[in-house]
Tab-separated table of C-alpha atoms in Angstrom:
chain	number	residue	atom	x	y	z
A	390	UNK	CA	-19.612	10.949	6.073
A	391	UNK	CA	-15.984	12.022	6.680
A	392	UNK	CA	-15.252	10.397	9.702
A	393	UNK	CA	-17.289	7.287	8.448
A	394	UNK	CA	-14.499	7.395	5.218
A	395	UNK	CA	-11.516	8.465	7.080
A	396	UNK	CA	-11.764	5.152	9.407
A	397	UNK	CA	-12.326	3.189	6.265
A	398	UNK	CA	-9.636	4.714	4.161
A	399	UNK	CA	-7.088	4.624	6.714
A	400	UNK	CA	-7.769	1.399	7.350
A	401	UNK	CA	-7.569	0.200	3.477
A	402	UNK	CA	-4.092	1.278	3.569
A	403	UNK	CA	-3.268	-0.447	6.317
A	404	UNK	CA	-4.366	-3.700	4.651
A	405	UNK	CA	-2.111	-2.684	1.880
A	406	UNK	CA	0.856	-1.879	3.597
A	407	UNK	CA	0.286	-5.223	5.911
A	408	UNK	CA	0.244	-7.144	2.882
A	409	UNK	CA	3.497	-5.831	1.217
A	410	UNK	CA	5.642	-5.740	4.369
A	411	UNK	CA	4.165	-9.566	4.856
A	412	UNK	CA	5.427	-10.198	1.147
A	413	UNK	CA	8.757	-8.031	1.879
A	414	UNK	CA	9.792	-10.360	4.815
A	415	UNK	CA	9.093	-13.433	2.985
A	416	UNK	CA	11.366	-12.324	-0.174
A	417	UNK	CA	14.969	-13.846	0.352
A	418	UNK	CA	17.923	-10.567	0.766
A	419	UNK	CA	19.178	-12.164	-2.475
A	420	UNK	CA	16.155	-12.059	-4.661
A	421	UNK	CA	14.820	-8.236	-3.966
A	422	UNK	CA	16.564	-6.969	-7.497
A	423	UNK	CA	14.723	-10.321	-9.201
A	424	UNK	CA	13.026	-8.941	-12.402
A	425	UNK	CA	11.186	-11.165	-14.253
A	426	UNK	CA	13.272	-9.322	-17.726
A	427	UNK	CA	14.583	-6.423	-18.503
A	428	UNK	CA	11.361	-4.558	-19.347
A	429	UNK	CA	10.279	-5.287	-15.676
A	430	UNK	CA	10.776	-3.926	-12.054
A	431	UNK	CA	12.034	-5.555	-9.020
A	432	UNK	CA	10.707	-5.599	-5.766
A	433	UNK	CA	13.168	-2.971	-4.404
A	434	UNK	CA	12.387	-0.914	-7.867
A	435	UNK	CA	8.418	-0.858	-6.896
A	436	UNK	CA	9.054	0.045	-2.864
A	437	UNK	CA	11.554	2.725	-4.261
A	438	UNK	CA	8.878	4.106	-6.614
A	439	UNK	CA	6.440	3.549	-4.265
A	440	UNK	CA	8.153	5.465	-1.402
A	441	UNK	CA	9.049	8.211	-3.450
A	442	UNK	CA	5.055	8.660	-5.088
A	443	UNK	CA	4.036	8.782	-1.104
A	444	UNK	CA	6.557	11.340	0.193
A	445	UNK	CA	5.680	13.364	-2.888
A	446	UNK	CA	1.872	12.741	-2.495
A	447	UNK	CA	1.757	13.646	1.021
A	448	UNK	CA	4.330	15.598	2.493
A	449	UNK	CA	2.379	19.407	3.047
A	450	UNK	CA	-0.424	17.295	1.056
A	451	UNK	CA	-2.941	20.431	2.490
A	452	UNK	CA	-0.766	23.176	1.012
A	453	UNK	CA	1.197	22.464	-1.619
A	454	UNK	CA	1.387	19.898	-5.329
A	455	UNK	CA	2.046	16.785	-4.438
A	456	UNK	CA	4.335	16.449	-7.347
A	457	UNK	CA	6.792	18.058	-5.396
A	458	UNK	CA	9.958	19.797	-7.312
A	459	UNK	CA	12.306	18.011	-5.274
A	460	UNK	CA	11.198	14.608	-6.126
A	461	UNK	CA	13.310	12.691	-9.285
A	462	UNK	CA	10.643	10.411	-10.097
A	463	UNK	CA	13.025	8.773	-12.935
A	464	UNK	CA	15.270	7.694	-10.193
A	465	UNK	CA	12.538	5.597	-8.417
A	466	UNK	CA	13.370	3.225	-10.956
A	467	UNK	CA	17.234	2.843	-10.849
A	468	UNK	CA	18.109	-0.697	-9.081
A	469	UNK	CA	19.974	0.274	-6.513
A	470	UNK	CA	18.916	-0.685	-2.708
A	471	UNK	CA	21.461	-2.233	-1.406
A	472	UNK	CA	19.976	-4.691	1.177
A	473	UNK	CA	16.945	-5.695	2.505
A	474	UNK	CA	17.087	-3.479	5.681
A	475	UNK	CA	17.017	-0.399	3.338
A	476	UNK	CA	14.612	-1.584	1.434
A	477	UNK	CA	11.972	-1.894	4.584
A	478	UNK	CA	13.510	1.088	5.934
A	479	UNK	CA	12.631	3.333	2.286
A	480	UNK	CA	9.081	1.376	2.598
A	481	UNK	CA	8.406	2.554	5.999
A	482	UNK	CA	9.417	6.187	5.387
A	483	UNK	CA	6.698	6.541	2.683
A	484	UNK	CA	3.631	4.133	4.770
A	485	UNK	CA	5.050	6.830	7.473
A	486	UNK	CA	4.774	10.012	5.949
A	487	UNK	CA	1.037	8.707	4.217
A	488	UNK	CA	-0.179	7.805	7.732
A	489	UNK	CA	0.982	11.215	9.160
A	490	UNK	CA	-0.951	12.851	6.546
A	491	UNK	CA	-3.699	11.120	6.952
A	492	UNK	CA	-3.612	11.956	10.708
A	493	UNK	CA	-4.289	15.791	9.361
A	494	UNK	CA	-7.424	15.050	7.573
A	495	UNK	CA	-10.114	16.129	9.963
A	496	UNK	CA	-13.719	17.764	9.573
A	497	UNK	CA	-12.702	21.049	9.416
A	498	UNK	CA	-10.146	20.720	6.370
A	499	UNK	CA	-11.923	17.722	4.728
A	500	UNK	CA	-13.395	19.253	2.137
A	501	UNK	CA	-10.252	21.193	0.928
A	502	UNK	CA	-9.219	21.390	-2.408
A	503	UNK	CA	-5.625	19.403	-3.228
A	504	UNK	CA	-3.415	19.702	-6.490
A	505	UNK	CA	-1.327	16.817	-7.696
A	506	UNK	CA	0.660	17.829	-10.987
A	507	UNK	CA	-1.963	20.922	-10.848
A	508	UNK	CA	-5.094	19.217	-11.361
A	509	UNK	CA	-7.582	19.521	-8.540
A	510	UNK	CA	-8.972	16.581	-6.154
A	511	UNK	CA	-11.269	16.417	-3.253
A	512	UNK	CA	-9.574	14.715	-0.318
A	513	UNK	CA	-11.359	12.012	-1.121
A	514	UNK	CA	-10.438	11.674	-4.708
A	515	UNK	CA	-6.624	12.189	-3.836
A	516	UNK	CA	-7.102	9.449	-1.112
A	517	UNK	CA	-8.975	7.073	-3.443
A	518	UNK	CA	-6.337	7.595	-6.495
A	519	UNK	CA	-3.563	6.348	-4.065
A	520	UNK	CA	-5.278	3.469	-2.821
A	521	UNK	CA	-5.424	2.677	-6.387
A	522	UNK	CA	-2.242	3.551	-6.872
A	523	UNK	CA	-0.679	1.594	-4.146
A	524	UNK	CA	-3.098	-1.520	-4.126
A	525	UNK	CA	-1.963	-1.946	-7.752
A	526	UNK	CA	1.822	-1.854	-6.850
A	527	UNK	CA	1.244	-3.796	-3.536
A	528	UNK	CA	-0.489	-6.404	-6.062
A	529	UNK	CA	2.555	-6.864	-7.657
A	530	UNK	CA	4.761	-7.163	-4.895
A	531	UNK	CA	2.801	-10.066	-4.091
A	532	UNK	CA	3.041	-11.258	-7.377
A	533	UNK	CA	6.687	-11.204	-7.501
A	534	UNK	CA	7.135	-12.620	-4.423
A	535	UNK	CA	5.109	-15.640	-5.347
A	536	UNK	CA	7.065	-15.985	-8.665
A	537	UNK	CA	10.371	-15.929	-6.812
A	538	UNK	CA	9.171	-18.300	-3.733
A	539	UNK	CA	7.381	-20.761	-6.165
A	540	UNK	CA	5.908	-23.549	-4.361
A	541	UNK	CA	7.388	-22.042	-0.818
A	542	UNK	CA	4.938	-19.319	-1.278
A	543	UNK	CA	2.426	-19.227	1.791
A	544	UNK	CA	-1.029	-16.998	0.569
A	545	UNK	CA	-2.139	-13.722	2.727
A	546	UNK	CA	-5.564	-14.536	1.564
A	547	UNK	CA	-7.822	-17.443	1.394
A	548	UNK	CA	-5.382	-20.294	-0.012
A	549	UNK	CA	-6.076	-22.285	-3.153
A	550	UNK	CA	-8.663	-24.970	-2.747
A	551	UNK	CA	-9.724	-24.046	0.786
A	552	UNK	CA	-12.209	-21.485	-0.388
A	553	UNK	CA	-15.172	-24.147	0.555
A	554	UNK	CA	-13.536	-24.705	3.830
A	555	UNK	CA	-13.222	-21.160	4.475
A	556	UNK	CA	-16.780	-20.158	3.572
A	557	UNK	CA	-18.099	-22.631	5.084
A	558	UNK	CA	-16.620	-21.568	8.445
A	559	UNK	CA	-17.709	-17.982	7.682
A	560	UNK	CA	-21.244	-19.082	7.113
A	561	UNK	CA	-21.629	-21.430	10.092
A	562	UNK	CA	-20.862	-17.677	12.551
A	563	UNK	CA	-24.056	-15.737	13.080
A	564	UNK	CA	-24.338	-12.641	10.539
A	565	UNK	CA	-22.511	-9.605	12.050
A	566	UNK	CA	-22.475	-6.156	12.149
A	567	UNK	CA	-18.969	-6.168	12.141
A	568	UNK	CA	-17.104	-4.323	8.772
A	569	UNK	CA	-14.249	-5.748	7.109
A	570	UNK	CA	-12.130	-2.669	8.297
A	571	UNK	CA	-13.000	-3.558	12.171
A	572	UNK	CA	-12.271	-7.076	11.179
A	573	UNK	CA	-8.933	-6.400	9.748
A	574	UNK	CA	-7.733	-4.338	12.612
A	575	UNK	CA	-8.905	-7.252	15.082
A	576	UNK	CA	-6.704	-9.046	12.990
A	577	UNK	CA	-3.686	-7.801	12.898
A	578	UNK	CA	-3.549	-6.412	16.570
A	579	UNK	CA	-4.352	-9.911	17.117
A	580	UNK	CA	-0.844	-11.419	15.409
């Protein structure tokens, strides 16, 4: 089962992190400190937060809390990138350090017990609370970013009205074997 769910899970967060950077480089450099009031977060306040919850999360993820001392979580949501190019920069640094975690995770250490704020997960409840985690945040990147684009917005997913067009074009292929996470990779390598 572990390699079966280390395949899948790496490749969930892929999607994720393909589908924020897509809604990062469609977001104006003057609209990343948008908030929709006061009560809400930007863009560059949810990669901040975002970026710091990874680093925390997964840097020594196999040996030590992953609320790390060192991380000021309260400062995740000060509004304060300064440009664009930071702001994918700070993204990449936490997709980075997740990804070379996840590179750890092997047979032998896959059942390992992990902390985060001293409570104890499985590798694969850790794993699955982040891709909660981040899919929820990710969700509201994409959110934001169609709120500030309005009708300029282009969808990462099946457009409005063309879900009969795009079933039907599923359902006319023979039935494969093929998952979505082998799929998604075809995908993307293929852009």
């Amino acid at each position: 089962m572990a390699p079966e769910y280390l395949k899948n899970i790496k490749t969930m967060f892929q999607y994720y992190r393909h589908l924020g950077i897509e809604t990062l480089n469609k977001i104006p450099e003057d609209s990343i400190h948008w908030k929709y009031n006061d009560q809400s977060n930007s863009i560059a306040i949810i990669v901040k937060h975002m970026s710091g919850n990874m680093k925390s999360r997964w840097t020594d993820f196999l040996t030590s809390d992953g609320e790390k001392e060192w991380r000021n979580r309260e400062t995740e949501f000060d509004n304060d990138i300064p440009n664009k190019k930071d702001l994918i920069t700070i993204w990449n640094e936490g997709w980075d350090c997740l990804e070379n975690a996840l590179s750890e995770i092997n047979e032998d250490n896959f059942n390992t017990l992990i902390y985060i704020r001293n409570q104890g997960h499985t590798i694969l409840e850790a794993c699955n609370r982040q891709l909660g985690h981040y899919s929820y945040h990710v969700g509201q990147l994409i959110y934001l970013g169609k709120m500030i684009l309005g009708n300029d917005w282009e969808s990462l997913s099946i457009p409005k009205g063309d879900s009969k067009s795009y079933n039907k074009q599923k359902f006319s292929q023979s039935k494969r074997v093929q998952h979505f996470t082998d799929e998604f990779i075809h995908q993307t390598k293929s852009k």
